[in-house]
C-alpha cells in the first residue's frame, strides 16, 4: 500500500509542476498573440490555468476537479501554446530583434 501512496504522491507532484509550468508560460506570453492566434484571451487562460494549479494543490488526484484541471492544462499545452509560439516565433514577452520589420527580418536589401 505504501508503494501506491508514493506513486500517487509523485503523480500529484508531477501534475502540480505541469500546471505550474503552463501557468507561468501563459503569463509570459504577449497578450496580443492570444488574439492573433484566435485562442481566447490571456486573462481567460491565466484564470483557467490558475484555477487548475490551485485545484491540484488542494484536492487529491483521484478527485474530479484535478482531472478537469489536467484537461485544461493539456488543451493549453497542445493547442494554445503552439499557436502562440508560431505567431511570436517562440519568444515570450520579448519581441523580435532590432532589425525585424513588420513583415520579418530586414536584411538590408540583399
Tab-separated table of N, CA, C and O in Angstrom:
chain	number	residue	atom	x	y	z
A	1	UNK	N	0.814	-1.182	0.000
A	1	UNK	CA	0.000	0.000	0.000
A	1	UNK	C	0.875	1.270	0.000
A	1	UNK	O	0.485	2.269	-0.580
A	2	UNK	N	2.021	1.200	0.660
A	2	UNK	CA	2.910	2.356	0.723
A	2	UNK	C	3.445	2.721	-0.665
A	2	UNK	O	3.595	3.894	-0.990
A	3	UNK	N	3.703	1.713	-1.481
A	3	UNK	CA	4.189	1.965	-2.833
A	3	UNK	C	3.159	2.703	-3.673
A	3	UNK	O	3.499	3.605	-4.436
A	4	UNK	N	1.884	2.333	-3.530
A	4	UNK	CA	0.820	3.021	-4.261
A	4	UNK	C	0.688	4.468	-3.793
A	4	UNK	O	0.515	5.370	-4.611
A	5	UNK	N	0.799	4.690	-2.485
A	5	UNK	CA	0.714	6.055	-1.940
A	5	UNK	C	1.871	6.904	-2.444
A	5	UNK	O	1.683	8.083	-2.790
A	6	UNK	N	3.057	6.323	-2.513
A	6	UNK	CA	4.210	7.062	-3.044
A	6	UNK	C	4.022	7.395	-4.519
A	6	UNK	O	4.352	8.495	-4.966
A	7	UNK	N	3.481	6.439	-5.272
A	7	UNK	CA	3.221	6.675	-6.684
A	7	UNK	C	2.201	7.797	-6.871
A	7	UNK	O	2.371	8.669	-7.722
A	8	UNK	N	1.150	7.781	-6.092
A	8	UNK	CA	0.116	8.813	-6.200
A	8	UNK	C	0.676	10.179	-5.799
A	8	UNK	O	0.321	11.199	-6.382
A	9	UNK	N	1.564	10.210	-4.802
A	9	UNK	CA	2.184	11.470	-4.390
A	9	UNK	C	3.055	12.014	-5.525
A	9	UNK	O	3.021	13.215	-5.823
A	10	UNK	N	3.828	11.145	-6.158
A	10	UNK	CA	4.667	11.581	-7.273
A	10	UNK	C	3.823	12.042	-8.463
A	10	UNK	O	4.150	13.026	-9.121
A	11	UNK	N	2.726	11.348	-8.716
A	11	UNK	CA	1.831	11.740	-9.792
A	11	UNK	C	1.192	13.095	-9.495
A	11	UNK	O	1.084	13.950	-10.379
A	12	UNK	N	0.815	13.310	-8.256
A	12	UNK	CA	0.244	14.592	-7.852
A	12	UNK	C	1.273	15.715	-7.985
A	12	UNK	O	0.956	16.809	-8.465
A	13	UNK	N	2.498	15.449	-7.587
A	13	UNK	CA	3.572	16.437	-7.716
A	13	UNK	C	3.834	16.769	-9.190
A	13	UNK	O	4.003	17.938	-9.550
A	14	UNK	N	3.830	15.749	-10.042
A	14	UNK	CA	4.030	15.983	-11.474
A	14	UNK	C	2.897	16.821	-12.049
A	14	UNK	O	3.128	17.713	-12.876
A	15	UNK	N	1.684	16.588	-11.607
A	15	UNK	CA	0.533	17.358	-12.074
A	15	UNK	C	0.631	18.809	-11.621
A	15	UNK	O	0.327	19.726	-12.388
A	16	UNK	N	1.078	19.033	-10.398
A	16	UNK	CA	1.261	20.406	-9.899
A	16	UNK	C	2.339	21.126	-10.707
A	16	UNK	O	2.165	22.281	-11.101
A	17	UNK	N	3.445	20.456	-10.964
A	17	UNK	CA	4.530	21.064	-11.737
A	17	UNK	C	4.098	21.350	-13.175
A	17	UNK	O	4.431	22.402	-13.734
A	18	UNK	N	3.343	20.439	-13.765
A	18	UNK	CA	2.858	20.609	-15.137
A	18	UNK	C	1.921	21.809	-15.235
A	18	UNK	O	2.074	22.661	-16.121
A	19	UNK	N	0.976	21.912	-14.312
A	19	UNK	CA	0.042	23.042	-14.346
A	19	UNK	C	0.746	24.342	-13.980
A	19	UNK	O	0.414	25.403	-14.514
A	20	UNK	N	1.739	24.276	-13.094
A	20	UNK	CA	2.514	25.473	-12.759
A	20	UNK	C	3.330	25.971	-13.937
A	20	UNK	O	3.401	27.178	-14.195
A	21	UNK	N	3.926	25.051	-14.688
A	21	UNK	CA	4.681	25.439	-15.874
A	21	UNK	C	3.768	26.101	-16.904
A	21	UNK	O	4.118	27.112	-17.497
A	22	UNK	N	2.586	25.510	-17.105
A	22	UNK	CA	1.641	26.075	-18.074
A	22	UNK	C	1.190	27.469	-17.641
A	22	UNK	O	1.057	28.375	-18.469
A	23	UNK	N	0.965	27.654	-16.346
A	23	UNK	CA	0.552	28.963	-15.830
A	23	UNK	C	1.648	30.004	-16.043
A	23	UNK	O	1.375	31.116	-16.513
A	24	UNK	N	2.874	29.659	-15.739
A	24	UNK	CA	3.989	30.596	-15.936
A	24	UNK	C	4.184	30.885	-17.418
A	24	UNK	O	4.412	32.035	-17.810
A	25	UNK	N	4.081	29.860	-18.248
A	25	UNK	CA	4.226	30.057	-19.684
A	25	UNK	C	3.146	30.985	-20.223
A	25	UNK	O	3.427	31.864	-21.030
A	26	UNK	N	1.921	30.808	-19.766
A	26	UNK	CA	0.824	31.674	-20.214
A	26	UNK	C	1.028	33.105	-19.731
A	26	UNK	O	0.652	34.053	-20.422
A	27	UNK	N	1.636	33.267	-18.578
A	27	UNK	CA	1.843	34.606	-18.025
A	27	UNK	C	2.905	35.390	-18.784
A	27	UNK	O	2.811	36.618	-18.878
A	28	UNK	N	3.898	34.717	-19.339
A	28	UNK	CA	4.982	35.443	-20.010
A	28	UNK	C	4.717	35.687	-21.489
A	28	UNK	O	5.460	36.427	-22.122
A	29	UNK	N	3.681	35.082	-22.029
A	29	UNK	CA	3.358	35.298	-23.439
A	29	UNK	C	2.689	36.655	-23.636
A	29	UNK	O	2.011	37.166	-22.751
A	30	UNK	N	2.871	37.228	-24.813
A	30	UNK	CA	2.276	38.534	-25.121
A	30	UNK	C	0.765	38.410	-25.231
A	30	UNK	O	0.247	37.437	-25.780
A	31	UNK	N	0.070	39.434	-24.767
A	31	UNK	CA	-1.394	39.424	-24.760
A	31	UNK	C	-1.965	39.462	-26.168
A	31	UNK	O	-2.949	38.784	-26.471
A	32	UNK	N	-1.353	40.219	-27.060
A	32	UNK	CA	-1.883	40.331	-28.414
A	32	UNK	C	-1.709	39.040	-29.213
A	32	UNK	O	-2.432	38.806	-30.186
A	33	UNK	N	-0.784	38.184	-28.810
A	33	UNK	CA	-0.586	36.916	-29.515
A	33	UNK	C	-1.779	35.983	-29.326
A	33	UNK	O	-2.119	35.218	-30.229
A	34	UNK	N	-2.432	36.050	-28.183
A	34	UNK	CA	-3.617	35.223	-27.949
A	34	UNK	C	-4.728	35.606	-28.920
A	34	UNK	O	-5.385	34.747	-29.498
A	35	UNK	N	-4.930	36.903	-29.085
A	35	UNK	CA	-5.967	37.365	-30.013
A	35	UNK	C	-5.592	37.051	-31.454
A	35	UNK	O	-6.437	36.683	-32.255
A	36	UNK	N	-4.317	37.208	-31.783
A	36	UNK	CA	-3.871	36.934	-33.149
A	36	UNK	C	-4.018	35.448	-33.488
A	36	UNK	O	-4.319	35.100	-34.631
A	37	UNK	N	-3.829	34.587	-32.501
A	37	UNK	CA	-3.975	33.150	-32.717
A	37	UNK	C	-5.422	32.694	-32.603
A	37	UNK	O	-5.719	31.536	-32.848
A	38	UNK	N	-6.314	33.619	-32.229
A	38	UNK	CA	-7.742	33.321	-32.056
A	38	UNK	C	-7.940	32.226	-31.008
A	38	UNK	O	-8.668	31.263	-31.224
A	39	UNK	N	-7.268	32.394	-29.852
A	39	UNK	CA	-7.309	31.409	-28.767
A	39	UNK	C	-7.775	32.041	-27.464
A	39	UNK	O	-7.107	31.990	-26.453
A	40	UNK	N	-8.946	32.641	-27.453
A	40	UNK	CA	-9.498	33.350	-26.292
A	40	UNK	C	-8.569	34.515	-25.946
A	40	UNK	O	-7.945	35.093	-26.806
A	41	UNK	N	-8.470	34.869	-24.660
A	41	UNK	CA	-7.623	35.984	-24.255
A	41	UNK	C	-6.638	35.525	-23.192
A	41	UNK	O	-6.812	34.463	-22.589
A	42	UNK	N	-5.632	36.331	-22.962
A	42	UNK	CA	-4.636	35.994	-21.948
A	42	UNK	C	-5.264	35.915	-20.552
A	42	UNK	O	-4.990	34.941	-19.834
A	43	UNK	N	-6.116	36.880	-20.138
A	43	UNK	CA	-6.729	36.745	-18.805
A	43	UNK	C	-7.576	35.474	-18.669
A	43	UNK	O	-7.587	34.853	-17.602
A	44	UNK	N	-8.257	35.059	-19.732
A	44	UNK	CA	-9.041	33.821	-19.687
A	44	UNK	C	-8.146	32.634	-19.356
A	44	UNK	O	-8.444	31.846	-18.459
A	45	UNK	N	-7.038	32.508	-20.073
A	45	UNK	CA	-6.145	31.369	-19.837
A	45	UNK	C	-5.431	31.463	-18.503
A	45	UNK	O	-5.165	30.437	-17.868
A	46	UNK	N	-5.120	32.672	-18.061
A	46	UNK	CA	-4.494	32.809	-16.741
A	46	UNK	C	-5.456	32.379	-15.634
A	46	UNK	O	-5.050	31.726	-14.666
A	47	UNK	N	-6.724	32.718	-15.768
A	47	UNK	CA	-7.713	32.307	-14.770
A	47	UNK	C	-7.890	30.796	-14.792
A	47	UNK	O	-7.876	30.132	-13.740
A	48	UNK	N	-8.062	30.214	-15.970
A	48	UNK	CA	-8.270	28.770	-16.090
A	48	UNK	C	-7.064	28.001	-15.553
A	48	UNK	O	-7.206	27.052	-14.764
A	49	UNK	N	-5.873	28.397	-15.966
A	49	UNK	CA	-4.675	27.680	-15.534
A	49	UNK	C	-4.367	27.942	-14.058
A	49	UNK	O	-3.844	27.067	-13.369
A	50	UNK	N	-4.691	29.143	-13.572
A	50	UNK	CA	-4.525	29.426	-12.147
A	50	UNK	C	-5.453	28.578	-11.302
A	50	UNK	O	-5.048	28.037	-10.249
A	51	UNK	N	-6.696	28.438	-11.742
A	51	UNK	CA	-7.639	27.565	-11.026
A	51	UNK	C	-7.164	26.114	-11.062
A	51	UNK	O	-7.263	25.401	-10.059
A	52	UNK	N	-6.661	25.680	-12.206
A	52	UNK	CA	-6.153	24.312	-12.316
A	52	UNK	C	-4.990	24.087	-11.352
A	52	UNK	O	-4.911	23.048	-10.684
A	53	UNK	N	-4.109	25.067	-11.238
A	53	UNK	CA	-2.965	24.951	-10.332
A	53	UNK	C	-3.422	24.876	-8.878
A	53	UNK	O	-2.970	24.014	-8.117
A	54	UNK	N	-4.346	25.750	-8.499
A	54	UNK	CA	-4.835	25.766	-7.111
A	54	UNK	C	-5.598	24.482	-6.791
A	54	UNK	O	-5.436	23.906	-5.708
A	55	UNK	N	-6.403	24.013	-7.723
A	55	UNK	CA	-7.155	22.772	-7.505
A	55	UNK	C	-6.199	21.603	-7.324
A	55	UNK	O	-6.413	20.741	-6.462
A	56	UNK	N	-5.120	21.573	-8.112
A	56	UNK	CA	-4.137	20.497	-7.969
A	56	UNK	C	-3.414	20.567	-6.636
A	56	UNK	O	-2.998	19.533	-6.109
A	57	UNK	N	-3.253	21.755	-6.083
A	57	UNK	CA	-2.628	21.884	-4.775
A	57	UNK	C	-3.551	21.421	-3.651
A	57	UNK	O	-3.098	20.822	-2.677
A	58	UNK	N	-4.833	21.701	-3.786
A	58	UNK	CA	-5.774	21.469	-2.687
A	58	UNK	C	-6.355	20.059	-2.689
A	58	UNK	O	-6.397	19.402	-1.648
A	59	UNK	N	-6.801	19.582	-3.836
A	59	UNK	CA	-7.548	18.330	-3.890
A	59	UNK	C	-6.654	17.135	-4.191
A	59	UNK	O	-5.602	17.259	-4.807
A	60	UNK	N	-7.136	15.971	-3.773
A	60	UNK	CA	-6.467	14.710	-4.056
A	60	UNK	C	-6.560	14.415	-5.548
A	60	UNK	O	-7.530	14.785	-6.212
A	61	UNK	N	-5.571	13.733	-6.079
A	61	UNK	CA	-5.517	13.492	-7.513
A	61	UNK	C	-6.658	12.600	-7.996
A	61	UNK	O	-7.038	12.639	-9.159
A	62	UNK	N	-7.239	11.812	-7.118
A	62	UNK	CA	-8.339	10.938	-7.522
A	62	UNK	C	-9.681	11.656	-7.516
A	62	UNK	O	-10.701	11.048	-7.823
A	63	UNK	N	-9.699	12.938	-7.189
A	63	UNK	CA	-10.935	13.711	-7.225
A	63	UNK	C	-11.265	14.101	-8.662
A	63	UNK	O	-10.464	13.953	-9.576
A	64	UNK	N	-12.447	14.663	-8.831
A	64	UNK	CA	-12.926	15.041	-10.158
A	64	UNK	C	-12.281	16.340	-10.649
A	64	UNK	O	-11.934	16.465	-11.818
A	65	UNK	N	-12.098	17.316	-9.768
A	65	UNK	CA	-11.599	18.630	-10.176
A	65	UNK	C	-10.163	18.615	-10.710
A	65	UNK	O	-9.880	19.302	-11.690
A	66	UNK	N	-9.236	17.862	-10.112
A	66	UNK	CA	-7.894	17.826	-10.723
A	66	UNK	C	-7.883	17.243	-12.130
A	66	UNK	O	-7.053	17.634	-12.957
A	67	UNK	N	-8.813	16.350	-12.420
A	67	UNK	CA	-8.895	15.805	-13.774
A	67	UNK	C	-9.313	16.909	-14.759
A	67	UNK	O	-8.773	17.020	-15.859
A	68	UNK	N	-10.280	17.754	-14.346
A	68	UNK	CA	-10.675	18.879	-15.188
A	68	UNK	C	-9.519	19.858	-15.380
A	68	UNK	O	-9.316	20.394	-16.469
A	69	UNK	N	-8.754	20.102	-14.306
A	69	UNK	CA	-7.586	20.969	-14.406
A	69	UNK	C	-6.536	20.399	-15.342
A	69	UNK	O	-5.902	21.129	-16.106
A	70	UNK	N	-6.360	19.077	-15.289
A	70	UNK	CA	-5.409	18.428	-16.183
A	70	UNK	C	-5.847	18.573	-17.634
A	70	UNK	O	-5.033	18.853	-18.521
A	71	UNK	N	-7.138	18.438	-17.890
A	71	UNK	CA	-7.651	18.593	-19.257
A	71	UNK	C	-7.414	20.014	-19.754
A	71	UNK	O	-6.968	20.220	-20.890
A	72	UNK	N	-7.692	21.015	-18.915
A	72	UNK	CA	-7.464	22.407	-19.309
A	72	UNK	C	-5.984	22.671	-19.581
A	72	UNK	O	-5.630	23.355	-20.547
A	73	UNK	N	-5.119	22.106	-18.756
A	73	UNK	CA	-3.681	22.287	-18.937
A	73	UNK	C	-3.210	21.625	-20.223
A	73	UNK	O	-2.399	22.192	-20.966
A	74	UNK	N	-3.716	20.448	-20.504
A	74	UNK	CA	-3.343	19.758	-21.740
A	74	UNK	C	-3.820	20.537	-22.957
A	74	UNK	O	-3.091	20.669	-23.949
A	75	UNK	N	-5.036	21.076	-22.904
A	75	UNK	CA	-5.545	21.879	-24.026
A	75	UNK	C	-4.635	23.077	-24.267
A	75	UNK	O	-4.294	23.398	-25.407
A	76	UNK	N	-4.222	23.742	-23.184
A	76	UNK	CA	-3.318	24.885	-23.350
A	76	UNK	C	-1.999	24.435	-23.981
A	76	UNK	O	-1.497	25.067	-24.918
A	77	UNK	N	-1.423	23.348	-23.473
A	77	UNK	CA	-0.093	22.933	-23.918
A	77	UNK	C	-0.075	22.401	-25.353
A	77	UNK	O	0.920	22.589	-26.056
A	78	UNK	N	-1.144	21.734	-25.797
A	78	UNK	CA	-1.099	21.134	-27.135
A	78	UNK	C	-1.811	21.965	-28.203
A	78	UNK	O	-1.609	21.718	-29.389
A	79	UNK	N	-2.627	22.940	-27.795
A	79	UNK	CA	-3.358	23.735	-28.784
A	79	UNK	C	-2.973	25.208	-28.737
A	79	UNK	O	-2.572	25.781	-29.748
A	80	UNK	N	-3.080	25.817	-27.589
A	80	UNK	CA	-2.874	27.265	-27.478
A	80	UNK	C	-1.391	27.619	-27.543
A	80	UNK	O	-0.995	28.500	-28.310
A	81	UNK	N	-0.566	26.957	-26.773
A	81	UNK	CA	0.855	27.286	-26.715
A	81	UNK	C	1.555	27.175	-28.077
A	81	UNK	O	2.280	28.098	-28.473
A	82	UNK	N	1.352	26.097	-28.848
A	82	UNK	CA	1.999	26.058	-30.165
A	82	UNK	C	1.521	27.159	-31.109
A	82	UNK	O	2.321	27.701	-31.879
A	83	UNK	N	0.237	27.508	-31.038
A	83	UNK	CA	-0.272	28.575	-31.910
A	83	UNK	C	0.345	29.918	-31.539
A	83	UNK	O	0.705	30.709	-32.413
A	84	UNK	N	0.498	30.171	-30.252
A	84	UNK	CA	1.100	31.433	-29.808
A	84	UNK	C	2.591	31.456	-30.141
A	84	UNK	O	3.116	32.475	-30.578
A	85	UNK	N	3.259	30.334	-29.948
A	85	UNK	CA	4.686	30.281	-30.273
A	85	UNK	C	4.925	30.471	-31.765
A	85	UNK	O	5.932	31.044	-32.172
A	86	UNK	N	4.012	29.997	-32.584
A	86	UNK	CA	4.153	30.181	-34.036
A	86	UNK	C	4.029	31.658	-34.393
A	86	UNK	O	4.761	32.155	-35.247
A	87	UNK	N	3.136	32.358	-33.728
A	87	UNK	CA	2.944	33.782	-34.011
A	87	UNK	C	4.110	34.608	-33.492
A	87	UNK	O	4.594	35.510	-34.160
A	88	UNK	N	4.577	34.303	-32.285
A	88	UNK	CA	5.641	35.098	-31.677
A	88	UNK	C	7.033	34.595	-32.041
A	88	UNK	O	8.018	35.176	-31.613
A	89	UNK	N	7.118	33.530	-32.787
A	89	UNK	CA	8.427	32.998	-33.147
A	89	UNK	C	9.108	32.304	-31.987
A	89	UNK	O	10.319	32.236	-31.934
A	90	UNK	N	8.333	31.789	-31.028
A	90	UNK	CA	8.887	31.076	-29.892
A	90	UNK	C	9.295	31.976	-28.753
A	90	UNK	O	9.715	31.512	-27.714
A	91	UNK	N	9.165	33.281	-28.928
A	91	UNK	CA	9.567	34.207	-27.878
A	91	UNK	C	8.367	34.527	-27.009
A	91	UNK	O	7.238	34.508	-27.450
A	92	UNK	N	8.641	34.853	-25.769
A	92	UNK	CA	7.583	35.224	-24.848
A	92	UNK	C	7.321	36.705	-24.899
A	92	UNK	O	6.866	37.257	-25.887
A	93	UNK	N	7.656	37.400	-23.853
A	93	UNK	CA	7.405	38.831	-23.724
A	93	UNK	C	8.288	39.650	-24.657
A	93	UNK	O	7.910	40.707	-25.127
A	94	UNK	N	9.478	39.170	-24.919
A	94	UNK	CA	10.391	39.917	-25.791
A	94	UNK	C	9.895	39.864	-27.222
A	94	UNK	O	9.373	38.868	-27.680
A	95	UNK	N	10.115	40.924	-27.938
A	95	UNK	CA	9.732	40.966	-29.352
A	95	UNK	C	10.832	40.375	-30.197
A	95	UNK	O	11.665	39.618	-29.733
A	96	UNK	N	10.855	40.750	-31.457
A	96	UNK	CA	11.887	40.276	-32.355
A	96	UNK	C	13.176	41.042	-32.148
A	96	UNK	O	13.323	41.841	-31.234
A	97	UNK	N	14.124	40.823	-33.040
A	97	UNK	CA	15.377	41.559	-32.935
A	97	UNK	C	15.165	42.991	-33.408
A	97	UNK	O	14.140	43.332	-33.984
A	98	UNK	N	16.167	43.824	-33.204
A	98	UNK	CA	16.031	45.232	-33.568
A	98	UNK	C	15.972	45.423	-35.083
A	98	UNK	O	15.567	46.478	-35.553
A	99	UNK	N	16.356	44.414	-35.859
A	99	UNK	CA	16.316	44.543	-37.315
A	99	UNK	C	15.036	43.972	-37.916
A	99	UNK	O	14.908	43.911	-39.128
A	100	UNK	N	14.088	43.533	-37.084
A	100	UNK	CA	12.838	42.985	-37.604
A	100	UNK	C	11.901	44.096	-38.027
A	100	UNK	O	11.674	45.057	-37.312
A	101	UNK	N	11.359	43.954	-39.215
A	101	UNK	CA	10.351	44.886	-39.696
A	101	UNK	C	8.966	44.298	-39.489
A	101	UNK	O	8.810	43.261	-38.849
A	102	UNK	N	7.947	44.938	-40.040
A	102	UNK	CA	6.590	44.440	-39.832
A	102	UNK	C	6.311	43.109	-40.536
A	102	UNK	O	5.370	42.413	-40.197
A	103	UNK	N	7.150	42.746	-41.515
A	103	UNK	CA	6.926	41.515	-42.264
A	103	UNK	C	8.063	40.525	-42.097
A	103	UNK	O	8.191	39.592	-42.878
A	104	UNK	N	8.895	40.709	-41.096
A	104	UNK	CA	10.003	39.795	-40.844
A	104	UNK	C	11.307	40.530	-40.742
A	104	UNK	O	11.357	41.753	-40.688
A	105	UNK	N	12.402	39.773	-40.733
A	105	UNK	CA	13.717	40.399	-40.574
A	105	UNK	C	14.097	41.270	-41.776
A	105	UNK	O	13.812	40.916	-42.919
A	106	UNK	N	14.720	42.380	-41.493
A	106	UNK	CA	15.216	43.268	-42.550
A	106	UNK	C	16.644	42.863	-42.835
A	106	UNK	O	17.499	42.812	-41.953
A	107	UNK	N	16.943	42.552	-44.093
A	107	UNK	CA	18.284	42.092	-44.437
A	107	UNK	C	19.093	43.116	-45.199
A	107	UNK	O	20.071	42.781	-45.854
A	108	UNK	N	18.690	44.366	-45.202
A	108	UNK	CA	19.470	45.421	-45.844
A	108	UNK	C	19.372	45.423	-47.352
A	108	UNK	O	20.275	45.921	-48.014
A	109	UNK	N	18.317	44.878	-47.927
A	109	UNK	CA	18.145	44.900	-49.372
A	109	UNK	C	18.929	43.837	-50.104
A	109	UNK	O	19.109	43.922	-51.309
A	110	UNK	N	19.427	42.860	-49.379
A	110	UNK	CA	20.196	41.791	-50.029
A	110	UNK	C	19.310	40.761	-50.607
A	110	UNK	O	18.290	40.400	-50.281
